[in-house]
Short mmCIF file of C-alpha atoms and ligand atoms in Angstrom, two decimals:
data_model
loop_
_atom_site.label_atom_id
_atom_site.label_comp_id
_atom_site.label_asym_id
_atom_site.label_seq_id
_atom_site.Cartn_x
_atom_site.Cartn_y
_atom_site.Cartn_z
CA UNK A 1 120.15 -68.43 60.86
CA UNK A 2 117.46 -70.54 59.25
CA UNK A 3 117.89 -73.66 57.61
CA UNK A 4 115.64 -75.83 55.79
CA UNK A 5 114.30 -79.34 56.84
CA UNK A 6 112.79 -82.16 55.14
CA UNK A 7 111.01 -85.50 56.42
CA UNK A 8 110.63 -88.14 54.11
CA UNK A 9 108.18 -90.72 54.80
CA UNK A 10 105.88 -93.17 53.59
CA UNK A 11 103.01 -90.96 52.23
CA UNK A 12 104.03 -87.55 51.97
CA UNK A 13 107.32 -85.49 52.29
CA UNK A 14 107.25 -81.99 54.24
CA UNK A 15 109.59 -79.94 54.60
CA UNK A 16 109.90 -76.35 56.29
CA UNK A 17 112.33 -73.20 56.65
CA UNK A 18 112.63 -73.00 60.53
CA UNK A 19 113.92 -70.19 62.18
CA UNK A 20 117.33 -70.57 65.09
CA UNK A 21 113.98 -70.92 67.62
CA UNK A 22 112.38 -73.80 65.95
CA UNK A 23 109.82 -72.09 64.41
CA UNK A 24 108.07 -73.39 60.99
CA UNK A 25 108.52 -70.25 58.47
CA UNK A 26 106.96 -71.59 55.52
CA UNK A 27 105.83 -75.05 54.97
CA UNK A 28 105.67 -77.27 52.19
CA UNK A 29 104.55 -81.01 51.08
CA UNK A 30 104.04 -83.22 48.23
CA UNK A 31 102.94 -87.11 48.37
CA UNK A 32 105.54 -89.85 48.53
CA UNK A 33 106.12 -91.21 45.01
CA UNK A 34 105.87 -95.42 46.44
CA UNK A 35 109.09 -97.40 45.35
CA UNK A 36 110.79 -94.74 43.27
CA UNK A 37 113.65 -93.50 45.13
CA UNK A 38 114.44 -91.42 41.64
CA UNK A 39 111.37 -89.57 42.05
CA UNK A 40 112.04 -89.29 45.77
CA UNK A 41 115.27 -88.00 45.31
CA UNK A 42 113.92 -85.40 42.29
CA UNK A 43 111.18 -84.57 45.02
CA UNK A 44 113.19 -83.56 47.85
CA UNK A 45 115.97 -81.29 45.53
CA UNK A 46 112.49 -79.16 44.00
CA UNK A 47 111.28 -78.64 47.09
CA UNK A 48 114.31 -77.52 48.27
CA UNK A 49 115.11 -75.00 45.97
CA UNK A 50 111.37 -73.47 46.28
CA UNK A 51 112.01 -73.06 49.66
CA UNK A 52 115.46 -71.35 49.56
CA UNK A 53 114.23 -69.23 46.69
CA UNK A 54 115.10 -65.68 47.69
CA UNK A 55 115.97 -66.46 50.92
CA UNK A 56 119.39 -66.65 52.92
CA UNK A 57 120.13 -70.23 53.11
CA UNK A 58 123.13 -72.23 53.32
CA UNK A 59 121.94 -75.32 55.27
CA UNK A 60 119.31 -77.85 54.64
CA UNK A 61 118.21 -81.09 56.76
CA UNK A 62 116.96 -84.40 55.45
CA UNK A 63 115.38 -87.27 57.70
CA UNK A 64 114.53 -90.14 56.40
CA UNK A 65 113.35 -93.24 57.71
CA UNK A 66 115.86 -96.07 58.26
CA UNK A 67 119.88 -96.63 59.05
CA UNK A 68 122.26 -93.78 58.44
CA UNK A 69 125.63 -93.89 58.59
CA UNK A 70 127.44 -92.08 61.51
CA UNK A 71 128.96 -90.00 58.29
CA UNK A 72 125.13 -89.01 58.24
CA UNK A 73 126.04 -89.27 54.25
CA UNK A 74 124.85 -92.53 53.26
CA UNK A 75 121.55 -94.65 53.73
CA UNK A 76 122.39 -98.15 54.47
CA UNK A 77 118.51 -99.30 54.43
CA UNK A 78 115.20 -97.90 54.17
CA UNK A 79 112.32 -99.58 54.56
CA UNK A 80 109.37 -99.02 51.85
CA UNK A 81 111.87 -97.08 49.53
CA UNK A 82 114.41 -99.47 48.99
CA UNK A 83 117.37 -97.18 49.14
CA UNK A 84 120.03 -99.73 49.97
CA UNK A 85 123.58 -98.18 50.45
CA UNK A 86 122.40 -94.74 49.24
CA UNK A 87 124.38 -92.43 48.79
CA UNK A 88 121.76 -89.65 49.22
CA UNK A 89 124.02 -86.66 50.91
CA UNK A 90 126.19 -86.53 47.95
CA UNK A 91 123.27 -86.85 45.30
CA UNK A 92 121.43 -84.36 46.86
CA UNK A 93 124.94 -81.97 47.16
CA UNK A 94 125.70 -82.39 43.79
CA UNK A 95 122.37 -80.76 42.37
CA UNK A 96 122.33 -77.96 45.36
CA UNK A 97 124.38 -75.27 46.50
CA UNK A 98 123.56 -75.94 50.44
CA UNK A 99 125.37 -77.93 52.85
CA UNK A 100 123.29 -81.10 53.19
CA UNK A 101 123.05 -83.31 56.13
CA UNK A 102 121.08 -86.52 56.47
CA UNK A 103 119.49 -88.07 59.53
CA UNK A 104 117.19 -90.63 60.74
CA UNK A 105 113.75 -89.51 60.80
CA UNK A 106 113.27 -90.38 64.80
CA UNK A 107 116.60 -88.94 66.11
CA UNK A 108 115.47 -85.90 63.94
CA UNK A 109 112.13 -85.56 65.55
CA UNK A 110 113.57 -86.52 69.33
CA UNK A 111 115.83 -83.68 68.71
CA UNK A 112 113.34 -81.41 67.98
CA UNK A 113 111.68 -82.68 71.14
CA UNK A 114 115.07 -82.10 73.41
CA UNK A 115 115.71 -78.52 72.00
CA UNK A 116 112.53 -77.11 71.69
CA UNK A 117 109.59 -79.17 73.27
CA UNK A 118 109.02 -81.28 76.31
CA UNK A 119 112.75 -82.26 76.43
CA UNK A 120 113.98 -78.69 76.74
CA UNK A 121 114.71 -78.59 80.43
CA UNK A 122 116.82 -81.51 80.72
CA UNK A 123 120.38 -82.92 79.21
CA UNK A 124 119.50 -86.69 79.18
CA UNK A 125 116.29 -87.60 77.07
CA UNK A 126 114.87 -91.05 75.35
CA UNK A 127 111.96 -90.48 73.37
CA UNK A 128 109.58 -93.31 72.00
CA UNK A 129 107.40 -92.26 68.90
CA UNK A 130 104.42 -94.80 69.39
CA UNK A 131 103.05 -94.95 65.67
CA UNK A 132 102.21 -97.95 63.52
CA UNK A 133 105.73 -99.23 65.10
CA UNK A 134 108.00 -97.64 67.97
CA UNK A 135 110.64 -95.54 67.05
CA UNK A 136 113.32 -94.07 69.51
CA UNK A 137 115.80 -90.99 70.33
CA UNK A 138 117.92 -90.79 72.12
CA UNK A 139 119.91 -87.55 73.46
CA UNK A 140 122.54 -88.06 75.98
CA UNK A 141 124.62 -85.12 77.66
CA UNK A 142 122.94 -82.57 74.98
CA UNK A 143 124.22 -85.00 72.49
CA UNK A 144 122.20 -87.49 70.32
CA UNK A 145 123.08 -90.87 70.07
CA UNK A 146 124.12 -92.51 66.89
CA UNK A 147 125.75 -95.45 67.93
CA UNK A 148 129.30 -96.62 66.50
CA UNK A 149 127.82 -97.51 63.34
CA UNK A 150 124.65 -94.92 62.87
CA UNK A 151 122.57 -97.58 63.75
CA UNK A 152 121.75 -97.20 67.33
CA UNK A 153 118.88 -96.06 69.28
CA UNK A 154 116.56 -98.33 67.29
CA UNK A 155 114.11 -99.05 70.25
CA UNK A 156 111.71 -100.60 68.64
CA UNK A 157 113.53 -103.82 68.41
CA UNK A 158 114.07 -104.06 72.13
CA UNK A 159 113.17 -107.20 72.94
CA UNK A 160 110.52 -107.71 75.66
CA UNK A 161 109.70 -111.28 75.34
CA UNK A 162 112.29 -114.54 74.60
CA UNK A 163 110.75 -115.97 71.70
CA UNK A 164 108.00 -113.81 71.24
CA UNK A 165 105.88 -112.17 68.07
CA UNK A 166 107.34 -111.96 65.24
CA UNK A 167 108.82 -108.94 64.31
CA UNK A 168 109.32 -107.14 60.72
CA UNK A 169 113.07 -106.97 61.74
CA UNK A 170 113.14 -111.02 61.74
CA UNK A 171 113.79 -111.21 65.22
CA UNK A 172 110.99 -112.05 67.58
CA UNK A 173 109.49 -110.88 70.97
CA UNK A 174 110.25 -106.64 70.14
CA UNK A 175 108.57 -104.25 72.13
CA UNK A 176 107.85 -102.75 68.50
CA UNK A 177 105.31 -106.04 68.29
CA UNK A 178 103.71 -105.62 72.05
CA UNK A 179 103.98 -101.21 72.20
CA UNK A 180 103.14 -99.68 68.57
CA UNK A 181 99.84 -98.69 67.36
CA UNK A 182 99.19 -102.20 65.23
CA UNK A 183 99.58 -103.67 69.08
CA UNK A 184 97.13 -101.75 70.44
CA UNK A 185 94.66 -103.18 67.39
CA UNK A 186 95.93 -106.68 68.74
CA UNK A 187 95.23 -106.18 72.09
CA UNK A 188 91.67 -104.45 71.52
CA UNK A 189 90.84 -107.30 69.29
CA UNK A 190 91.85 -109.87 71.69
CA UNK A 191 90.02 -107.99 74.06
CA UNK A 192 86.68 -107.98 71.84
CA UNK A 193 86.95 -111.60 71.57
CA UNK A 194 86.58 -112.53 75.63
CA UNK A 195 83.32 -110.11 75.79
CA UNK A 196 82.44 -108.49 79.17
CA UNK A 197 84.11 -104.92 79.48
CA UNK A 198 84.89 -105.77 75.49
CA UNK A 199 81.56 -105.54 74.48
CA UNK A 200 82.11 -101.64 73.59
CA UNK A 201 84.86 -102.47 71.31
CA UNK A 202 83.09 -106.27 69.89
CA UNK A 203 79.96 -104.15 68.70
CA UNK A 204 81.83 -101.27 66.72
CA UNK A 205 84.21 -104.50 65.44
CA UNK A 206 80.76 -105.91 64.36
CA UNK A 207 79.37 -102.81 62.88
CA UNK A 208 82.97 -101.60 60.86
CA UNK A 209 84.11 -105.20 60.02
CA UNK A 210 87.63 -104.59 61.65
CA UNK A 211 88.69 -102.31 64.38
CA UNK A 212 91.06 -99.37 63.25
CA UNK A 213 92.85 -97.22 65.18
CA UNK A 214 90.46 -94.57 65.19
CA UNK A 215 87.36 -96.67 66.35
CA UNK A 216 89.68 -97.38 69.82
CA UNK A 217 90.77 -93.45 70.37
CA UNK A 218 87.37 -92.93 69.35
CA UNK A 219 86.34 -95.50 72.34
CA UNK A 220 88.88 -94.11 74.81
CA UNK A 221 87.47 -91.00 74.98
CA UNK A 222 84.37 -92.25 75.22
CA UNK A 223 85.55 -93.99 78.52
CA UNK A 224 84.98 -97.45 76.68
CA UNK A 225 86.34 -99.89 79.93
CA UNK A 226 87.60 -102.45 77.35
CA UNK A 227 89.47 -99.82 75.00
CA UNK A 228 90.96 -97.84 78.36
CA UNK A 229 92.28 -101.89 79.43
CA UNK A 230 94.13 -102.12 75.92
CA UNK A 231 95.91 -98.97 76.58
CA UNK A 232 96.40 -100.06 80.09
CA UNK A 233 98.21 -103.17 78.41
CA UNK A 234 99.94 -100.84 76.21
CA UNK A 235 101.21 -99.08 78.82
CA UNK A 236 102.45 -101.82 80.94
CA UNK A 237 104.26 -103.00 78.29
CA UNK A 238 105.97 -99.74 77.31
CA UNK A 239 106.96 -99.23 80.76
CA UNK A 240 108.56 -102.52 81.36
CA UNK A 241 111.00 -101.13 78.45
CA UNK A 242 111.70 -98.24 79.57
CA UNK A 243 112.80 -99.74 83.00
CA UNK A 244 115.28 -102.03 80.79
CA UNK A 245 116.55 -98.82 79.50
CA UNK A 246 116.74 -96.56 82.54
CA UNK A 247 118.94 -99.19 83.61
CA UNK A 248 121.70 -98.57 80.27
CA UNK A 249 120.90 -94.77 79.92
CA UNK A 250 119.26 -93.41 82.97
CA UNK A 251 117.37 -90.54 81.25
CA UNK A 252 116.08 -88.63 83.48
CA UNK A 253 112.82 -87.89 81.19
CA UNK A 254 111.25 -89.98 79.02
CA UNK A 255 109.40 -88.61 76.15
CA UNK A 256 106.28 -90.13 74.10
CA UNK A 257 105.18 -89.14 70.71
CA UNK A 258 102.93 -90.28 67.72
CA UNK A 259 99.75 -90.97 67.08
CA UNK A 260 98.91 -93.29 70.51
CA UNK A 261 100.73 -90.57 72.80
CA UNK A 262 97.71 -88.28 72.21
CA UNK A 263 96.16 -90.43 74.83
CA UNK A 264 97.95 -88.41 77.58
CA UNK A 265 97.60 -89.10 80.62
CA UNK A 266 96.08 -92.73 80.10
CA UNK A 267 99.20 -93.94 78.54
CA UNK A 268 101.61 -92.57 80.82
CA UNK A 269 100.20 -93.60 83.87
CA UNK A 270 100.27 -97.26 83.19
CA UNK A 271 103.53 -96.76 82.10
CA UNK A 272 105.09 -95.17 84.98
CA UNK A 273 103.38 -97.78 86.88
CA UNK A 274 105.10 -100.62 85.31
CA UNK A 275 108.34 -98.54 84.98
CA UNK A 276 108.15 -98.88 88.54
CA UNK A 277 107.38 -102.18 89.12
CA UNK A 278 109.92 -103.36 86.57
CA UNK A 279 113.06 -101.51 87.60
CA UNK A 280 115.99 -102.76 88.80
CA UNK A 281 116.89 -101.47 92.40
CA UNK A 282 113.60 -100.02 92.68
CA UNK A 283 113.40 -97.81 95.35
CA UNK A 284 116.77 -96.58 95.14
CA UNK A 285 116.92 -95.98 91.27
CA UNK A 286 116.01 -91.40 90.79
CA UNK A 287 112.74 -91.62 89.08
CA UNK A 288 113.07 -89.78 85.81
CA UNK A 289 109.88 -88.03 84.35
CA UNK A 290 107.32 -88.90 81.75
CA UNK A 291 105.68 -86.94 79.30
CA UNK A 292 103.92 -86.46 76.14
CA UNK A 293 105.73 -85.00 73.46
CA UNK A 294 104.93 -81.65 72.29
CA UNK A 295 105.79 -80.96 68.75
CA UNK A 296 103.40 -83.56 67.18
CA UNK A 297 103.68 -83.27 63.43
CA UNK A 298 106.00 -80.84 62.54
CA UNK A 299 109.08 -82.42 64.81
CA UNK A 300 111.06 -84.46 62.21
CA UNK A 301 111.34 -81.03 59.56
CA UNK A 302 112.16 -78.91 62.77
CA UNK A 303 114.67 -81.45 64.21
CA UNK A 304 116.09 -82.05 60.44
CA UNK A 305 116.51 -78.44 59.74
CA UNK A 306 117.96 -77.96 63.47
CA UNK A 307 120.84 -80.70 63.16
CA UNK A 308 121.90 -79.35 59.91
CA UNK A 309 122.29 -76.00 61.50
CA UNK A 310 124.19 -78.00 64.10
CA UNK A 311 126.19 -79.55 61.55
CA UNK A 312 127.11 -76.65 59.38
CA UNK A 313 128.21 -74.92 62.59
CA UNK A 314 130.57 -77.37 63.75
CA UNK A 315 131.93 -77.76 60.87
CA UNK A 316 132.58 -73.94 60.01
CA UNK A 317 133.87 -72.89 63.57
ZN1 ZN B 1 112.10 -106.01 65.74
#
């Protein structure tokens, strides 16, 4: 049965018809009108019906950055698109002739991870998107995890340090502030500033004005020692939360995507390291796996389009 899915996010939405296997059909995406949740909403019903046009369709996905109720009807809060109690399921329902289910844009792209990409050989997955923040999934017994509320899995805002950074949640000391991309700029930077194996990084700093994310991936594969150390940093960071949270949901794989994860094998191996290090009854505690996602851009309309599948099947059987 196909279904359609849609990802909503801060530039651009996409959205896809994706076959029972997870595969992308036909494909489709227009920019992110900035602020106007009208034009948001008028977006994602066109592109909806172009995609169903002619086509056998009675489910459709939508992810969408923020909290969702456990309903999976309402948005409580979005960030950037200042839906605030939104009822988005129903306002989407009422102009289409699909079942519509809403989700949060992470737990749609970590399920797409657990059914059809690295997660697809185990029951008990956490995923961390490492982007311009940290996101999180989390599946548990085949199941994701919403939380009582909708709200759960929200990773990002594990905290790492008492009284740490500053966060954009208004708490402080998040792994969001010391494992996302915009970390990895801090750390480079602060790197840069001492010199020695931060030369590499202090001379394209000097030559660009500021370092962006591409001048570091651009360094790391270079081999640049100061821009492998950030990532080293990264990692050890990233690890030491993941050992807080084998210890509440012993996955037994953990799962990293966005932009930072395609560093590979240079990410995960500082943070298996530190996973180690950090956990509690090391040596006694099954070590789960690590790996890269595999789905990369097209997860959150795959996962979407998948849970609404879900959905419509559990609610017709
Ligand atoms: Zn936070």
């Amino acid at each position: 049965m196909e279904a359609i899915g849609i990802d909503i996010g801060g530039t651009k939405i996409a959205g896809a018809v994706v076959s029972d296997s997870g595969e992308i059909l036909v494909e489709d995406r227009v920019p992110t009108v900035a602020g106007d949740s009208e034009a948001i909403v008028d977006s994602v019903v066109l592109m909806i019906e172009k995609l169903a046009a002619g086509r056998n369709i009675s489910a459709a996905g939508v992810a969408a950055p923020g909290f969702i109720d456990v309903d999976q009807s309402t948005v409580y809060y979005t960030p950037n698109i200042s839906w605030r109690h939104e009822p988005l399921r129903d306002r989407l329902a009422q102009r289409l002739d699909l079942e519509i289910t809403i989700d949060n844009d992470a737990n749609a792209a970590g399920w797409a991870e657990f059914r059809f990409g690295a997660g697809r050989s185990v029951d008990d997955m956490t995923m961390l998107t490492i982007g311009t923040g940290v996101g999180g999934a989390i599946v548990s017994r085949g199941a994701l995890f919403r939380g009582g509320f909708g709200a759960g899995a929200e990773i990002g805002h594990l905290r790492v340090v008492p009284d740490g950074l500053p966060c954009g949640c208004g708490a402080k000391g998040c792994i969001e502030q010391y494992g996302s991309g915009r970390a990895l700029l801090r750390i480079a930077n602060g790197i840069a500033d001492v010199g020695g194996i931060g030369l590499g990084l202090a001379a394209v700093r000097e030559r660009t004005g500021s370092l962006s994310g591409a001048d570091v991936a651009a360094l790391i594969v270079d081999g640049d020692p100061g821009a492998h150390q950030a990532l080293r940093e990264l990692g050890g960071w990233l690890g030491q939360a993941c050992a807080s949270l084998s210890a509440v949901l012993d996955p037994q794989l953990f799962v990293f995507g966005g932009g930072v994860a395609i560093a590979g094998d240079l990410l995960i191996d500082p943070v298996r390291e530190s996973y180690l290090a950090h956990l509690p009854a090391r040596g006694y505690h099954p070590e789960p796996e690590f790996r890269i996602a595999q789905l990369v851009n097209d997860a959150g309309v795959v996962g979407a389009a998948d849970l609404a599948r879900l959905h419509q099947r559990s609610h017709t059987s």
